[in-house]
PDB file of C-alpha atoms and ligand atoms in Angstrom:
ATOM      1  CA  UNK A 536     180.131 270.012  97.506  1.00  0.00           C
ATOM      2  CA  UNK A 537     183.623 270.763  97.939  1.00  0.00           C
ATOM      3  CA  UNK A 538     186.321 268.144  99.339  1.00  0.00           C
ATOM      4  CA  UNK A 539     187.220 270.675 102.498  1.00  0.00           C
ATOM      5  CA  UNK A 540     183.266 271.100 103.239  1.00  0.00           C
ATOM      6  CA  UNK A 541     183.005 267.479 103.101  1.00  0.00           C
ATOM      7  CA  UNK A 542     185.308 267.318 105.728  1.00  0.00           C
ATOM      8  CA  UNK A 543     184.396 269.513 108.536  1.00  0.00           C
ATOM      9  CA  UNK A 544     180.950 267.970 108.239  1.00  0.00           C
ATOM     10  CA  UNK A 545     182.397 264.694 108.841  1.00  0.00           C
ATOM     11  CA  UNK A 546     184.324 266.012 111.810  1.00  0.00           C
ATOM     12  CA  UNK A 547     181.033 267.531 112.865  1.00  0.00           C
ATOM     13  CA  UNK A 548     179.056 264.511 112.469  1.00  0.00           C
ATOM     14  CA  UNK A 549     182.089 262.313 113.716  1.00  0.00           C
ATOM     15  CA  UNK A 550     181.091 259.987 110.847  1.00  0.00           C
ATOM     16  CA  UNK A 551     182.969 256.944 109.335  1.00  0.00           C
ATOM     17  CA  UNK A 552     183.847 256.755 105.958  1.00  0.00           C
ATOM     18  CA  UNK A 553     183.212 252.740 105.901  1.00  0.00           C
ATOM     19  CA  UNK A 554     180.989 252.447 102.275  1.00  0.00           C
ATOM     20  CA  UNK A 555     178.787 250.054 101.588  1.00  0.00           C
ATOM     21  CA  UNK A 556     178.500 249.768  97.754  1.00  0.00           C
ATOM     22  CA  UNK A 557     175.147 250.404  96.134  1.00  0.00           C
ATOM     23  CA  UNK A 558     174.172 246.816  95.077  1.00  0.00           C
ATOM     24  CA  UNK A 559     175.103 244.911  98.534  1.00  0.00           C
ATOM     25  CA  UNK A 560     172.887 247.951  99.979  1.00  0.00           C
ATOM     26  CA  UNK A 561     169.899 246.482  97.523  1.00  0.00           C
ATOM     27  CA  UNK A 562     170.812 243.196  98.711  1.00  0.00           C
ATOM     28  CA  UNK A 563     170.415 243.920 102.189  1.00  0.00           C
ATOM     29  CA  UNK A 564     167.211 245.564 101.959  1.00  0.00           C
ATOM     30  CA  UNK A 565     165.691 243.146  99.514  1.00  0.00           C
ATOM     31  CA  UNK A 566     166.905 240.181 101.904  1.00  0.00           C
ATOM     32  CA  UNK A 567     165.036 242.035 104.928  1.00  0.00           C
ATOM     33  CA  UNK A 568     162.382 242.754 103.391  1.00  0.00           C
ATOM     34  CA  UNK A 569     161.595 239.096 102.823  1.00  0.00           C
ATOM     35  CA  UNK A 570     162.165 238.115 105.863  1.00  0.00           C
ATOM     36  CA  UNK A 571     159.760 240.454 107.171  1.00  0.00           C
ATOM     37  CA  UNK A 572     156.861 239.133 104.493  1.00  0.00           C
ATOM     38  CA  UNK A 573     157.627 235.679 105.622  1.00  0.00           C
ATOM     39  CA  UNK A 574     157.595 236.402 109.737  1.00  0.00           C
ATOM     40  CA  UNK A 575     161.096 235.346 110.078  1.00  0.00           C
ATOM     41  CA  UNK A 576     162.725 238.711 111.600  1.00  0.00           C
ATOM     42  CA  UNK A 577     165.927 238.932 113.346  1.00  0.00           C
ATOM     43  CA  UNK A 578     165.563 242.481 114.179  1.00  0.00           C
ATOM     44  CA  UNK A 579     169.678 243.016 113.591  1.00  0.00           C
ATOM     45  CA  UNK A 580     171.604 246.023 115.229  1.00  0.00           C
ATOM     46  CA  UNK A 581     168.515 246.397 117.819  1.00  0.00           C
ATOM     47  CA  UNK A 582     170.409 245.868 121.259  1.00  0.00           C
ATOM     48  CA  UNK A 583     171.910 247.954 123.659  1.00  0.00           C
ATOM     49  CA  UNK A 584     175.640 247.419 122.499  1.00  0.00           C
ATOM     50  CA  UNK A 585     174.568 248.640 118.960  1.00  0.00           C
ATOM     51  CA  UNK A 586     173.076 251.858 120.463  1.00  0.00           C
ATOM     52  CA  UNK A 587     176.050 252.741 122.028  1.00  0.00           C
ATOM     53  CA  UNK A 588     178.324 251.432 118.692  1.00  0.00           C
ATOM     54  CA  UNK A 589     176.240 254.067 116.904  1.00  0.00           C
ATOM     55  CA  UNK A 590     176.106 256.874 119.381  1.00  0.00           C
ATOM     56  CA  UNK A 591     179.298 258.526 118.551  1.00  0.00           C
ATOM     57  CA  UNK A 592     178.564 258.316 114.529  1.00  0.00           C
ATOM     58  CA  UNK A 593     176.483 257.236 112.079  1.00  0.00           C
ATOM     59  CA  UNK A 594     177.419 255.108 109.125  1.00  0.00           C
ATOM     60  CA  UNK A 595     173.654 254.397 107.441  1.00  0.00           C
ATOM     61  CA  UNK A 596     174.160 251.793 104.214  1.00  0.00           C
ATOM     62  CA  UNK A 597     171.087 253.624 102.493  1.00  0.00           C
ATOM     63  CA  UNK A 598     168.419 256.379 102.098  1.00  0.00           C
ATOM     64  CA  UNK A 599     164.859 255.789 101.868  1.00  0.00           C
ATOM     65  CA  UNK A 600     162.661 258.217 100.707  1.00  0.00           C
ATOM     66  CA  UNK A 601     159.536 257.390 102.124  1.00  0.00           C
ATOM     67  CA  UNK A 602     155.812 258.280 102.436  1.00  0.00           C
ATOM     68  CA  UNK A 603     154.974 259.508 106.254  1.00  0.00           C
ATOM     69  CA  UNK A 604     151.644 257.090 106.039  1.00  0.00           C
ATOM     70  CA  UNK A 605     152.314 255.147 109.542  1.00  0.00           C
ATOM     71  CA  UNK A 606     151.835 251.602 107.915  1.00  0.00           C
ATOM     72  CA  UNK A 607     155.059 252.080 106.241  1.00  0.00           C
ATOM     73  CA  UNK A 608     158.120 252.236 108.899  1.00  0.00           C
ATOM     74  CA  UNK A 609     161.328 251.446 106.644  1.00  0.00           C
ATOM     75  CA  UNK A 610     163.018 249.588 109.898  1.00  0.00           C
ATOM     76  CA  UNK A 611     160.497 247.385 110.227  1.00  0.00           C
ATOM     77  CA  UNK A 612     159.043 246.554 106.772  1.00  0.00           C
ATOM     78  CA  UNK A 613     163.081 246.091 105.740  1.00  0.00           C
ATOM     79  CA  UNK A 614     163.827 244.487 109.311  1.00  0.00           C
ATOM     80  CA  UNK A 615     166.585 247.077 110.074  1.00  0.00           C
ATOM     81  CA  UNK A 616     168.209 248.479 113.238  1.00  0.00           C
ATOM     82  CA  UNK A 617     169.764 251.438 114.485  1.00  0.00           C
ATOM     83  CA  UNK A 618     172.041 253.256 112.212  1.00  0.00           C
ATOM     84  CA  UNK A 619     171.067 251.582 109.315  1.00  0.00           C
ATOM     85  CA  UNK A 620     168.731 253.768 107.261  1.00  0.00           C
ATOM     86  CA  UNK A 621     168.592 257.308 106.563  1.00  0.00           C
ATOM     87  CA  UNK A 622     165.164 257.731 106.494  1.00  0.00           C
ATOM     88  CA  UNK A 623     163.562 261.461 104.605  1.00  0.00           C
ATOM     89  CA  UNK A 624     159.356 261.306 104.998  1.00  0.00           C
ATOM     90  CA  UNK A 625     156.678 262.967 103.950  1.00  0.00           C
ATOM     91  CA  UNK A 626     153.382 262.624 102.647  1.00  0.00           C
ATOM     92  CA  UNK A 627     153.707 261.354  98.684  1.00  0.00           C
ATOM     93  CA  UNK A 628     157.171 261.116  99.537  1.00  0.00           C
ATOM     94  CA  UNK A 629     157.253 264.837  97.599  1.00  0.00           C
ATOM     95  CA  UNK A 630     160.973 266.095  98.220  1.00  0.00           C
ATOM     96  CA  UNK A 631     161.447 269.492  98.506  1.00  0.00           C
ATOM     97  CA  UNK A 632     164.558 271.693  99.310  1.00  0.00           C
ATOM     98  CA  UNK A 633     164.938 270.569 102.796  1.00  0.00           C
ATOM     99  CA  UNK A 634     164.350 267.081 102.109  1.00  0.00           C
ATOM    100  CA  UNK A 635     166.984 267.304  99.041  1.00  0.00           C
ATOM    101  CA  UNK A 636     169.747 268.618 101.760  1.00  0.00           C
ATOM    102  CA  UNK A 637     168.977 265.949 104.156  1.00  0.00           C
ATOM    103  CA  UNK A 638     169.520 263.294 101.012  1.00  0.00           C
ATOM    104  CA  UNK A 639     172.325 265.101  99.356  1.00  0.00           C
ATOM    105  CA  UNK A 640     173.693 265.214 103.291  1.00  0.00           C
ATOM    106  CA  UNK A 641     173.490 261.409 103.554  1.00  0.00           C
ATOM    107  CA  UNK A 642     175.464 260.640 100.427  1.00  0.00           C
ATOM    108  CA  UNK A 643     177.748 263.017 100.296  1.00  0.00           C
ATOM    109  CA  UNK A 644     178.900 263.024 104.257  1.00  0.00           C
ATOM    110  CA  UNK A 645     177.887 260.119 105.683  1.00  0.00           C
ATOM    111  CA  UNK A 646     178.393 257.912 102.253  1.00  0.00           C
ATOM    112  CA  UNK A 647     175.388 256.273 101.787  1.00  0.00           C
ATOM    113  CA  UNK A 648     175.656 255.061  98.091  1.00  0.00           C
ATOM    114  CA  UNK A 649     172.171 253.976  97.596  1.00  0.00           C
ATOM    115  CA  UNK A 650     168.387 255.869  97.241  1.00  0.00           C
ATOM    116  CA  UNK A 651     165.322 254.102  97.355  1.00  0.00           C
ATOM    117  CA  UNK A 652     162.532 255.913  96.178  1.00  0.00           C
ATOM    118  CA  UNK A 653     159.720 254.313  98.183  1.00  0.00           C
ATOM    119  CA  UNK A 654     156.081 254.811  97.698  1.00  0.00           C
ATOM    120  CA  UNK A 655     153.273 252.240  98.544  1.00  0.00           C
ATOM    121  CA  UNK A 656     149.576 251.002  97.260  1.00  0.00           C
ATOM    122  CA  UNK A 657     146.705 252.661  98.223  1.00  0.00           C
ATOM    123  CA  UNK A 658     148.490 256.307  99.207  1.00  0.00           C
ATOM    124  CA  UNK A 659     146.438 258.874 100.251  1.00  0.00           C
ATOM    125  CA  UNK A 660     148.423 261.491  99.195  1.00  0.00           C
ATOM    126  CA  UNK A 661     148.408 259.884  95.709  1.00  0.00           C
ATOM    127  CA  UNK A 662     144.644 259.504  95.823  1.00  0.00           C
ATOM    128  CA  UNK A 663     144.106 262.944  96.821  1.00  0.00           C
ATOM    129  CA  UNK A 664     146.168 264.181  93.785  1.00  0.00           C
ATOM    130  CA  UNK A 665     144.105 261.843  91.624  1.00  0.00           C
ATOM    131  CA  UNK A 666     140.543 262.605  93.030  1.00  0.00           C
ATOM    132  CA  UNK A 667     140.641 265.973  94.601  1.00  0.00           C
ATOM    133  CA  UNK A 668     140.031 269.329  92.776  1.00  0.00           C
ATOM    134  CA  UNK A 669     141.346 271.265  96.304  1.00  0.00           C
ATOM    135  CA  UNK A 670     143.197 270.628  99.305  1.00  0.00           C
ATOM    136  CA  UNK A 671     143.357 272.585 102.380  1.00  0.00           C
ATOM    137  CA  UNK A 672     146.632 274.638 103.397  1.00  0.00           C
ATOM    138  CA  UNK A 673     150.273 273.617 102.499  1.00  0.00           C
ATOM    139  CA  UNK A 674     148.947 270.183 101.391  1.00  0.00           C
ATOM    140  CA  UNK A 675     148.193 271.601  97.942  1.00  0.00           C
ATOM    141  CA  UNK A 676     152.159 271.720  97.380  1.00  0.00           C
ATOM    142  CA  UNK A 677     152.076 267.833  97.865  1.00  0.00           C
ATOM    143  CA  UNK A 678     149.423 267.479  95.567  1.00  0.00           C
ATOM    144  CA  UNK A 679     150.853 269.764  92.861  1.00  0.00           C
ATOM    145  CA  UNK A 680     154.017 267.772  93.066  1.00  0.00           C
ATOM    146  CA  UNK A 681     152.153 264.372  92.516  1.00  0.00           C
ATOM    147  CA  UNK A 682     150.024 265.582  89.778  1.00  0.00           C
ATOM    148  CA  UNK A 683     151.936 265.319  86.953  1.00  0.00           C
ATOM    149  CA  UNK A 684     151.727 261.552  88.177  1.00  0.00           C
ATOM    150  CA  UNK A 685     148.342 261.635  88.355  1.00  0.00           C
ATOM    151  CA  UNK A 686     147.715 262.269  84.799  1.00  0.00           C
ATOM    152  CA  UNK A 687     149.688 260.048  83.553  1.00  0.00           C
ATOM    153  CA  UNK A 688     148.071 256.951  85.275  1.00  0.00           C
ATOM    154  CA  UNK A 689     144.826 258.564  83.895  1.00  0.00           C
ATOM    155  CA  UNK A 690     146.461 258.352  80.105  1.00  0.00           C
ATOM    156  CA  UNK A 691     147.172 254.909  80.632  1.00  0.00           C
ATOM    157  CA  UNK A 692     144.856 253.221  82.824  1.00  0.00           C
ATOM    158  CA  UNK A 693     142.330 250.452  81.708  1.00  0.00           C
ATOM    159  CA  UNK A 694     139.803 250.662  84.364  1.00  0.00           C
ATOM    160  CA  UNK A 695     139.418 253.513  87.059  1.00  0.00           C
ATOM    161  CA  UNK A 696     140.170 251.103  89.976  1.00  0.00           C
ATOM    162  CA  UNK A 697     143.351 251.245  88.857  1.00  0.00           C
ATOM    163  CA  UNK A 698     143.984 254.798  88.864  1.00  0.00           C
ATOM    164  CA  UNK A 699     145.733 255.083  92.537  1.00  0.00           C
ATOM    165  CA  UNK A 700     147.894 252.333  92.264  1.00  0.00           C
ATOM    166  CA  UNK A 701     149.156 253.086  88.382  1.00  0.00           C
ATOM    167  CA  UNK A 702     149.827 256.696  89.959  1.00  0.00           C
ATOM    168  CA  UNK A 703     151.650 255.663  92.868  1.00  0.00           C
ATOM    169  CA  UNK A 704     154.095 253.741  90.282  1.00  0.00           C
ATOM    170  CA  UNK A 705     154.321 256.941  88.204  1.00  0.00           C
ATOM    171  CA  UNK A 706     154.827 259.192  91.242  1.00  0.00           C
ATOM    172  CA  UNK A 707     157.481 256.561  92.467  1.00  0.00           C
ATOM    173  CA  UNK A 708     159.203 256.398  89.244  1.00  0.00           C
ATOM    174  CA  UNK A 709     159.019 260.395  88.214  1.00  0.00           C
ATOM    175  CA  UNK A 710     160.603 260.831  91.582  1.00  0.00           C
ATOM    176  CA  UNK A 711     163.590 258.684  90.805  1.00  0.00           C
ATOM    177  CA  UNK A 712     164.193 260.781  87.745  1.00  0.00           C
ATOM    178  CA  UNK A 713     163.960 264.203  89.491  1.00  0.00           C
ATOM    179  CA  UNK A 714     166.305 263.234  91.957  1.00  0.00           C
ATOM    180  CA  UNK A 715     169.135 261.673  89.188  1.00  0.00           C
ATOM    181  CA  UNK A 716     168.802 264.991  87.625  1.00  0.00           C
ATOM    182  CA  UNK A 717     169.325 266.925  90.974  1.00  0.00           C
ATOM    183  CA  UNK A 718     171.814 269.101  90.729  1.00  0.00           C
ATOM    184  CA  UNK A 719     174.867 269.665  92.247  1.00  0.00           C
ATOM    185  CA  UNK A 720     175.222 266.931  94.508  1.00  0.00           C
ATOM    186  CA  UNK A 721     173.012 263.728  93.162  1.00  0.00           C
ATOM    187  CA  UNK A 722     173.343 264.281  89.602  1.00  0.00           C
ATOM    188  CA  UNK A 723     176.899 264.544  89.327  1.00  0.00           C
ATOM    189  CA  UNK A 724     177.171 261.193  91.858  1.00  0.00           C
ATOM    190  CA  UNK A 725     174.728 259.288  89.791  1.00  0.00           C
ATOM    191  CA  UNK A 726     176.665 260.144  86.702  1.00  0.00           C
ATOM    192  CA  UNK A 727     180.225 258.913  88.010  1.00  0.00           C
ATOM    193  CA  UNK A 728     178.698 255.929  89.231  1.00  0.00           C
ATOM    194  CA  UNK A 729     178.929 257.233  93.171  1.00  0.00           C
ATOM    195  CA  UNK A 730     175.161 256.646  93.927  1.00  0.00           C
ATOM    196  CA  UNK A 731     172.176 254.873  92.511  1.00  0.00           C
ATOM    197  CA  UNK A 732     169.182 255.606  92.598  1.00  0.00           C
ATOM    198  CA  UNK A 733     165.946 253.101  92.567  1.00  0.00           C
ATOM    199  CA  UNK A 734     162.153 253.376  93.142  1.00  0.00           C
ATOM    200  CA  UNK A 735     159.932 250.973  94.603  1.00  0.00           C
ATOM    201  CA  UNK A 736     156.526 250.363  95.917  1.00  0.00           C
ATOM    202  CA  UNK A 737     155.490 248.768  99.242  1.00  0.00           C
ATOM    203  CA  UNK A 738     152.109 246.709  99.234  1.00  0.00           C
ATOM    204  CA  UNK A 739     150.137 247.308 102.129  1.00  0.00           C
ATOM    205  CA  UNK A 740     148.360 244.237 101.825  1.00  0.00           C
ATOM    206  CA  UNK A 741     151.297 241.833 101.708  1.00  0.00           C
ATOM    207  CA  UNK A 742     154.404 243.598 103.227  1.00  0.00           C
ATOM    208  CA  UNK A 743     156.341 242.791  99.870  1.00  0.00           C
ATOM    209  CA  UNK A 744     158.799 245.975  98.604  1.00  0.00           C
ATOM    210  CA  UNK A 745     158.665 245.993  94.959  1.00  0.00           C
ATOM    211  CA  UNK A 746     161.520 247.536  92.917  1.00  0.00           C
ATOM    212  CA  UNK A 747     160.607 248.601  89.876  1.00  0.00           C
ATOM    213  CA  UNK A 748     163.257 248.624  86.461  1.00  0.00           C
ATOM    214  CA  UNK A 749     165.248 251.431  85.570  1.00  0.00           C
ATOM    215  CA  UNK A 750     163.596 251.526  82.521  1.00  0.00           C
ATOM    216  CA  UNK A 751     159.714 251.519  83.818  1.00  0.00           C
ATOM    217  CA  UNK A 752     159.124 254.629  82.443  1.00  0.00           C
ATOM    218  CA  UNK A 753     160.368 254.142  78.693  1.00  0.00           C
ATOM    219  CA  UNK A 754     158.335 251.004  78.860  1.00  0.00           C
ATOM    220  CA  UNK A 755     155.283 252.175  79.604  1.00  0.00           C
TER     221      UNK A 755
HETATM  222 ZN1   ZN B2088     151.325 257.540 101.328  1.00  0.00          ZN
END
């Protein structure tokens, strides 16, 4: 995106260019996420004096990109306020065009220098991908879109119970690597260091985020 564009959507958006770097962004989310597991909450940037802080511009420190599945609310599970997160949803967290200009949107205007990639156990999206020969309607692009997932957990699974999970890590982690590659915007900020991206995988059972390595998919 060019510098002038940049601009008149930051005059647009009124936004700040305060930048919070990736790693202190991973820090803050792994820190509230932790609290949340162990009850200890403090709800931060949740009162009336940080809604009107925030209601002139928006200065989010990162971007989840989440399943829609309504067990998994990034605020809460990473005890975050208003302003915080900018949060893209759907179902498999598949991105698609207007998903990619919401994220490219984030990092280029409003700065956010950090992408997490979040998917979670037990996703029915995933499952459906994994068990399901058709699908009604538009959710067949979902499913097409998690597939290639799918068939990898099925290479490299030991027993069948495992299949959802071990697909949800794949989906998480092919994900991550479709978005580094995204060109213009992500791609070229990944490269000179501007943005990192990182996949994880919320437990439904436990509330615990787990990141998973850069190199999860070369290990495997
Ligand atoms: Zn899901």
């Amino acid at each position: 995106m060019k510098k002038l564009q940049i601009l008149v959507l930051c005059l647009l958006t009124k936004a700040s260019f305060s930048q919070v770097p990736a790693d202190s962004a991973l820090v803050r989310l792994i820190e509230g996420n932790k609290r949340f597991v162990e009850g200890t909450t403090i709800k931060p940037n949740q009162s009336l004096e940080r809604l009107k802080e925030v209601s002139t511009g928006q200065n989010p420190f990162a971007i989840i990109v989440g399943c829609s599945d309504s067990r998994v609310p990034s605020e809460i599970i990473f005890d975050q306020g208003l302003g915080d997160l900018f949060i893209v949803r759907t179902a498999g967290q598949v991105s698609s065009y207007a998903s990619w200009g919401s994220i490219e949107f984030a990092n280029a205007v409003l700065k956010a220098k950090l992408i997490v990639v979040l998917g979670h156990t037990k996703c029915g999206a995933v499952a459906a991908a994994c068990n399901l020969p058709e699908v009604p309607g538009h959710i067949v692009t979902l499913i097409n879109e998690i597939k290639p997932a799918a068939t990898l957990a099925k290479e490299h699974i030991h027993k069948p119970e495992e299949l959802i999970d071990s697909a949800v890590y794949y989906n998480v982690a092919l994900q991550v690597e479709k978005l580094k590659q995204l060109e213009p915007v992500l791609s070229k900020a990944v490269i000179s260091g501007d943005l990192k991206i990182v996949g994880a995988v919320y437990n439904l059972s436990t509330g615990k985020v787990e990141f998973l390595p850069a190199d999860f998919l070369e290990k495997k």
